[in-house]
XYZ file of C-alpha atoms in Angstrom:
450
model
C 21.301 143.257 183.672
C 22.008 145.159 180.450
C 23.651 143.094 177.752
C 26.017 144.843 175.363
C 24.945 144.233 171.765
C 26.109 145.227 168.323
C 24.038 145.357 165.148
C 25.227 143.338 162.178
C 24.342 145.000 158.872
C 21.979 143.096 156.592
C 23.679 141.351 153.686
C 22.964 139.022 150.820
C 24.129 135.439 151.275
C 25.358 133.444 148.301
C 23.676 130.094 147.625
C 26.517 127.617 147.055
C 24.370 124.573 146.326
C 20.777 123.643 145.549
C 20.030 120.011 146.370
C 17.148 117.655 147.054
C 18.223 116.807 150.597
C 20.736 118.380 152.957
C 21.991 116.492 156.006
C 23.420 118.491 158.908
C 25.917 116.468 160.927
C 28.457 113.960 159.659
C 28.392 111.271 162.316
C 27.814 107.734 161.048
C 24.123 108.476 161.606
C 24.297 111.500 159.299
C 26.530 109.795 156.749
C 24.171 106.835 156.496
C 21.212 109.192 155.984
C 23.033 110.976 153.180
C 24.397 107.856 151.499
C 21.099 105.975 151.574
C 19.201 108.904 150.033
C 21.901 109.436 147.394
C 22.017 105.770 146.408
C 18.270 105.894 145.871
C 18.759 108.765 143.447
C 18.520 112.014 145.420
C 20.953 114.915 145.072
C 22.404 115.203 148.578
C 24.801 117.453 150.492
C 26.195 116.765 153.963
C 27.609 119.379 156.354
C 30.073 118.471 159.134
C 31.878 120.869 161.487
C 34.873 118.585 162.070
C 37.583 117.603 159.607
C 36.454 113.977 159.332
C 33.199 112.086 159.230
C 32.140 109.558 161.866
C 31.263 111.714 164.860
C 31.636 109.954 168.180
C 32.912 106.750 166.557
C 35.946 108.440 165.009
C 36.443 111.912 166.453
C 35.729 110.875 170.052
C 37.571 107.499 169.931
C 34.428 105.568 170.964
C 35.577 102.623 168.910
C 32.942 99.991 169.736
C 29.823 98.896 167.866
C 27.640 96.319 169.537
C 26.046 93.154 168.203
C 23.981 92.928 165.002
C 21.931 90.149 166.613
C 19.204 89.880 169.210
C 20.224 88.976 172.758
C 20.305 85.241 171.938
C 23.083 85.860 169.372
C 21.171 83.571 167.003
C 19.060 86.013 164.995
C 20.490 88.946 163.045
C 18.272 92.015 163.465
C 20.513 94.802 162.113
C 21.791 95.073 158.556
C 21.965 97.956 156.071
C 24.836 100.408 156.034
C 25.948 99.461 159.549
C 26.671 95.934 158.374
C 28.202 97.251 155.169
C 30.642 99.430 157.103
C 31.630 96.443 159.241
C 32.304 94.426 156.090
C 34.326 97.290 154.602
C 36.501 97.479 157.695
C 36.956 93.701 157.709
C 38.491 94.038 154.239
C 41.042 96.609 155.500
C 44.153 95.212 157.242
C 43.610 95.719 160.992
C 40.482 97.734 160.264
C 38.352 95.859 162.777
C 38.464 93.211 165.492
C 35.525 91.095 166.647
C 35.018 90.339 170.328
C 32.890 87.271 170.979
C 30.085 87.111 173.604
C 31.271 86.667 177.148
C 30.475 83.395 178.884
C 28.406 84.868 181.716
C 24.873 85.993 182.390
C 25.509 89.634 181.670
C 26.990 89.265 178.179
C 26.910 93.044 177.939
C 27.514 95.927 177.642
C 30.246 94.615 175.352
C 28.678 91.415 174.092
C 29.665 90.324 170.568
C 31.194 93.678 169.780
C 33.098 95.104 166.852
C 36.221 97.030 167.820
C 36.795 99.673 165.155
C 40.021 101.161 163.885
C 38.775 104.736 164.029
C 41.321 106.079 161.533
C 40.508 103.438 158.923
C 36.833 104.151 159.448
C 37.366 107.826 158.569
C 38.746 106.767 155.198
C 35.913 104.294 154.548
C 33.293 106.916 155.368
C 34.961 109.293 152.889
C 34.859 106.571 150.251
C 31.230 105.725 150.985
C 30.180 109.375 150.596
C 32.120 109.990 147.384
C 31.008 106.705 145.808
C 27.370 107.654 146.448
C 27.833 111.083 144.852
C 27.086 113.017 148.045
C 28.546 116.544 148.121
C 30.584 116.843 151.348
C 31.287 120.025 153.314
C 33.876 119.435 156.046
C 35.066 122.134 158.448
C 31.675 123.719 157.845
C 29.378 124.780 160.661
C 25.619 125.151 160.555
C 24.572 128.670 161.573
C 20.827 129.200 161.045
C 17.779 128.090 159.094
C 16.355 130.175 156.268
C 12.569 130.178 156.596
C 10.450 131.983 154.015
C 6.645 132.183 154.083
C 6.687 129.731 156.982
C 8.638 127.097 155.030
C 12.151 125.825 155.696
C 13.974 126.457 152.435
C 17.706 126.593 153.195
C 20.350 126.404 155.878
C 23.013 129.025 156.475
C 26.509 127.615 156.969
C 29.959 129.072 157.568
C 33.451 127.868 156.722
C 36.828 129.288 155.768
C 35.436 130.591 152.502
C 32.689 132.632 154.176
C 28.993 132.517 154.998
C 26.741 130.704 152.535
C 23.351 129.111 152.051
C 22.483 125.610 150.878
C 18.978 125.289 149.481
C 17.096 122.001 149.652
C 13.647 120.506 149.398
C 14.097 118.289 152.469
C 16.329 118.511 155.526
C 17.719 115.967 157.996
C 18.956 117.151 161.394
C 21.758 114.791 162.442
C 23.513 117.368 164.628
C 22.967 115.190 167.753
C 21.955 118.287 169.750
C 19.008 119.035 167.446
C 20.156 122.514 166.451
C 18.204 122.752 163.188
C 15.045 121.294 164.698
C 15.186 123.703 167.631
C 15.853 126.698 165.369
C 13.020 125.656 163.061
C 10.530 125.713 165.932
C 10.480 122.204 167.429
C 10.003 121.953 171.185
C 13.146 121.115 173.170
C 13.264 119.304 176.496
C 15.852 117.873 178.894
C 15.911 114.710 180.986
C 17.931 116.301 183.770
C 20.888 114.639 185.512
C 22.907 114.519 182.300
C 24.921 111.415 181.634
C 28.592 112.419 181.532
C 30.549 113.274 178.428
C 33.800 111.354 177.990
C 37.176 112.432 176.637
C 38.899 109.781 174.551
C 42.630 109.152 174.724
C 45.066 106.807 173.052
C 47.736 105.441 175.391
C 50.781 103.216 174.806
C 52.134 100.928 177.509
C 48.766 100.238 179.169
C 48.922 96.458 178.781
C 52.161 96.216 180.784
C 50.503 97.650 183.892
C 49.300 95.460 186.764
C 45.518 95.903 187.293
C 45.526 99.619 186.424
C 41.736 99.969 186.648
C 41.767 98.852 190.286
C 44.344 101.547 191.013
C 42.255 104.245 189.334
C 39.063 103.175 191.117
C 40.209 103.595 194.708
C 38.280 106.275 196.589
C 41.375 108.440 196.937
C 42.252 108.301 193.250
C 38.680 108.834 192.027
C 38.565 111.961 194.160
C 41.892 113.070 192.710
C 40.751 112.437 189.148
C 37.379 114.079 189.654
C 35.439 111.319 187.889
C 35.178 107.593 187.443
C 37.543 105.345 185.502
C 35.567 104.171 182.461
C 36.553 101.551 179.897
C 39.554 100.806 177.719
C 40.240 98.533 174.760
C 43.213 97.651 172.571
C 43.432 99.411 169.186
C 43.081 96.813 166.371
C 46.435 95.796 164.937
C 48.534 97.200 167.773
C 50.302 95.367 170.603
C 50.386 97.969 173.329
C 48.146 100.917 172.312
C 44.759 101.247 173.981
C 41.787 103.523 173.503
C 40.778 105.092 176.809
C 37.274 106.390 177.415
C 37.670 107.218 181.084
C 37.722 110.977 181.722
C 34.218 112.350 182.357
C 32.424 115.684 182.664
C 28.780 116.305 183.574
C 26.819 119.162 182.042
C 24.799 120.321 179.070
C 27.422 120.169 176.345
C 25.031 121.758 173.849
C 26.037 124.984 175.640
C 29.268 126.411 174.217
C 30.763 127.522 177.538
C 30.060 124.179 179.206
C 31.451 122.308 176.208
C 34.678 124.314 176.443
C 35.052 123.468 180.140
C 34.281 119.821 179.426
C 37.011 119.537 176.792
C 39.637 121.124 179.054
C 38.620 119.162 182.154
C 38.609 115.874 180.229
C 42.183 116.389 179.085
C 43.194 117.303 182.641
C 41.704 114.055 183.925
C 43.623 112.031 181.330
C 46.893 113.589 182.513
C 45.958 112.980 186.169
C 45.161 109.316 185.530
C 48.513 108.837 183.822
C 50.284 110.526 186.733
C 48.549 108.190 189.200
C 49.559 105.110 187.233
C 53.146 106.307 186.868
C 53.335 106.742 190.633
C 51.651 103.419 191.456
C 52.980 100.835 189.014
C 56.565 99.722 188.291
C 55.852 99.942 184.563
C 54.101 103.300 184.859
C 57.116 105.166 183.521
C 56.565 103.446 180.154
C 53.069 104.870 179.838
C 52.847 107.348 176.950
C 50.002 109.546 175.699
C 49.880 109.229 171.906
C 46.528 110.822 171.115
C 43.600 112.843 172.470
C 40.181 112.764 170.836
C 39.483 115.846 168.679
C 36.115 116.188 170.411
C 34.573 114.946 173.629
C 32.075 112.081 173.357
C 28.640 113.270 174.468
C 26.008 110.852 175.784
C 23.158 113.252 176.436
C 22.151 116.881 176.067
C 18.652 117.790 174.912
C 15.827 116.061 173.066
C 13.434 117.230 170.353
C 9.707 116.690 170.792
C 8.541 114.556 167.874
C 5.299 112.740 167.043
C 5.970 109.998 169.610
C 8.173 109.648 172.678
C 9.843 106.268 173.097
C 9.515 105.130 176.709
C 11.472 102.836 178.961
C 8.547 100.395 178.884
C 8.700 100.350 175.080
C 12.332 99.288 175.320
C 12.248 96.927 178.281
C 9.122 95.053 177.169
C 10.081 94.979 173.482
C 6.929 96.763 172.319
C 6.104 96.259 168.627
C 5.393 99.254 166.389
C 3.593 99.296 163.040
C 6.030 101.986 161.897
C 9.241 100.348 163.182
C 12.377 101.567 161.417
C 15.055 99.828 163.473
C 15.746 96.989 165.897
C 18.333 96.665 168.665
C 19.058 94.498 171.705
C 21.390 96.816 173.628
C 20.382 97.113 177.318
C 19.330 100.277 179.084
C 22.686 101.776 180.060
C 22.556 104.866 182.290
C 25.720 106.502 183.634
C 25.456 108.814 186.641
C 28.788 110.060 188.085
C 29.706 108.978 191.612
C 26.710 106.624 191.600
C 26.142 103.097 190.258
C 25.913 102.735 186.491
C 22.715 100.863 185.655
C 22.503 98.141 183.012
C 18.933 96.882 182.627
C 18.585 93.771 180.458
C 15.632 92.422 178.528
C 15.720 89.131 180.464
C 14.565 90.888 183.634
C 17.935 91.304 185.368
C 19.552 94.601 186.278
C 23.200 95.172 187.111
C 24.493 98.108 189.138
C 28.192 98.811 188.682
C 29.628 101.204 191.274
C 32.458 103.665 190.536
C 34.797 101.448 192.584
C 33.955 98.419 190.433
C 31.595 96.560 192.771
C 28.634 94.756 191.179
C 25.080 94.386 192.497
C 22.573 92.173 190.677
C 18.807 92.553 191.136
C 15.623 91.618 189.318
C 13.798 94.594 187.812
C 11.030 92.402 186.375
C 9.136 89.928 188.555
C 6.139 88.940 186.397
C 5.923 85.725 184.389
C 5.480 87.390 180.996
C 7.529 86.393 177.979
C 10.796 88.301 177.744
C 11.626 90.055 174.454
C 14.934 89.525 172.680
C 15.119 92.961 171.042
C 13.286 96.277 170.921
C 12.107 98.588 168.152
C 12.417 102.239 167.104
C 9.251 103.780 165.586
C 9.366 106.244 162.699
C 7.217 108.679 164.705
C 10.126 109.215 167.137
C 12.183 110.919 164.394
C 9.216 112.755 162.854
C 8.397 116.380 163.717
C 4.696 116.925 164.236
C 4.318 119.912 161.922
C 7.408 120.758 159.848
C 6.673 119.086 156.488
C 10.214 118.768 155.126
C 12.347 118.026 158.205
C 13.386 114.776 159.884
C 15.653 114.316 162.905
C 17.948 111.420 163.763
C 20.609 110.562 166.307
C 20.555 110.923 170.085
C 18.217 113.967 170.107
C 15.192 111.908 168.978
C 12.139 111.812 171.235
C 12.727 109.446 174.172
C 12.372 109.432 177.931
C 15.340 109.064 180.289
C 15.244 105.273 180.474
C 14.750 104.726 176.750
C 17.563 107.145 175.963
C 19.937 104.925 177.940
C 19.444 102.195 175.322
C 18.848 104.290 172.208
C 21.920 106.507 172.492
C 24.459 103.897 171.317
C 25.666 104.054 167.723
C 24.411 100.630 166.654
C 20.823 101.869 167.113
C 21.247 105.512 166.096
C 22.813 104.488 162.776
C 19.439 103.014 161.863
C 17.587 106.269 162.570
C 19.871 108.026 160.084
C 19.396 105.441 157.372
C 15.617 105.532 157.869
C 15.583 109.331 157.691
C 17.429 109.186 154.366
C 14.898 106.739 152.926
C 11.897 108.686 154.276
C 13.201 111.965 152.844
C 13.673 110.290 149.450
C 10.165 108.807 149.597
C 8.699 112.248 150.340
C 10.785 113.801 147.563
C 9.698 111.350 144.873
C 6.059 111.186 145.944
C 5.667 114.929 146.408
C 4.352 114.402 149.930
C 5.359 115.642 153.329
C 7.429 113.491 155.658
C 4.264 113.114 157.756
C 2.078 111.804 154.894
C 4.362 109.441 152.986
C 3.091 105.946 152.212
C 4.687 103.953 155.006
C 4.325 100.633 153.190
C 6.259 102.073 150.257
C 8.782 103.534 152.674
C 9.354 100.148 154.291
C 9.692 98.463 150.901
C 12.290 101.016 149.815
C 14.128 100.577 153.111
C 14.629 96.881 152.529
C 15.586 97.072 148.854
C 19.119 95.952 148.094
C 21.549 98.517 146.723
């Protein structure tokens, strides 16, 4: 089939900034990469396509961070900028609410969680960036890499003021979909059977309803909605406003056409769920939609091939790595529409939660080996094999399907961003590539107090 094309005339592109490190993507993962590098002394710029930083946490209304401890709740294993942001939000009136561990075997997926006020978090992320001296570019979209003599030297970006270039010595791809890494020549792969993307909504009147999730989960209503009813949680500081993360769409949302359909379908599902509840509950008429997430929350698209692929065995058996850059205890959590959601825990149990809300409990591990209480993320999983001045972080890092189910949550991905910021600074100051930095020095820098 012949494709109609037009030829764009060649043109010079103005360089609007020349920095040490540029971070593409302003999720918490990207922000923490930028802030950590800047606090260490690097000149840093960060590029974000939305109008606020925070990514899925803020712009998709996914307002939950999981525990900073191992699965015993006795040992803290996560600190750094994730903990700092929690402390910042604690200091803001109604900025955060803490949910304690549940008194049952499963404890998760919402064990000892932090419920975030997404709007207050946007402000704190702004403050964190400006205090660190990072140059922010909001409403700015990455377009292409600039590669000269085989070396990545700049990124081309576009915003309301035009098309520009930002030069840098080192680059961090925090775009979640790995756009810079793919464009710079890294191999891309897919797990298949994408976990669904979820549209966030903010709804008033939810708490007056009588068992609304049971209503939404009947076979008839799930068919009418076109997805499964997900989770909901009260917005900190409010009496009757809840965050909904229920509407779902399956597809490769790194594709622009699919992403467009996903956004529209997610909003349709939110309306349909509200219609069902208005028809089925005496208090349904008081239900009011007060917000829709500016962007859909994406669990999975594509991965970038790095120097090491994290496997499900690495996660489930708590494998130790000499180059560990992060710890987490979140279970393997795999969503497949119209099929049971799988939660695989480190203690050897697995829970299958069906779309209708039924629970099946099985043992996935039958040996007598010692169970781990957390798992590790190796530096090699964010490290391209050949590109000397590029690191990747976020959900596109190298992992198999099972490992991705645990890695993809923000409490773990935040750590990949912070580590990327430190590694880029270490390479910058030592004059080495990101592949040849002194890892002992890198680890020492990572643990230094601000």
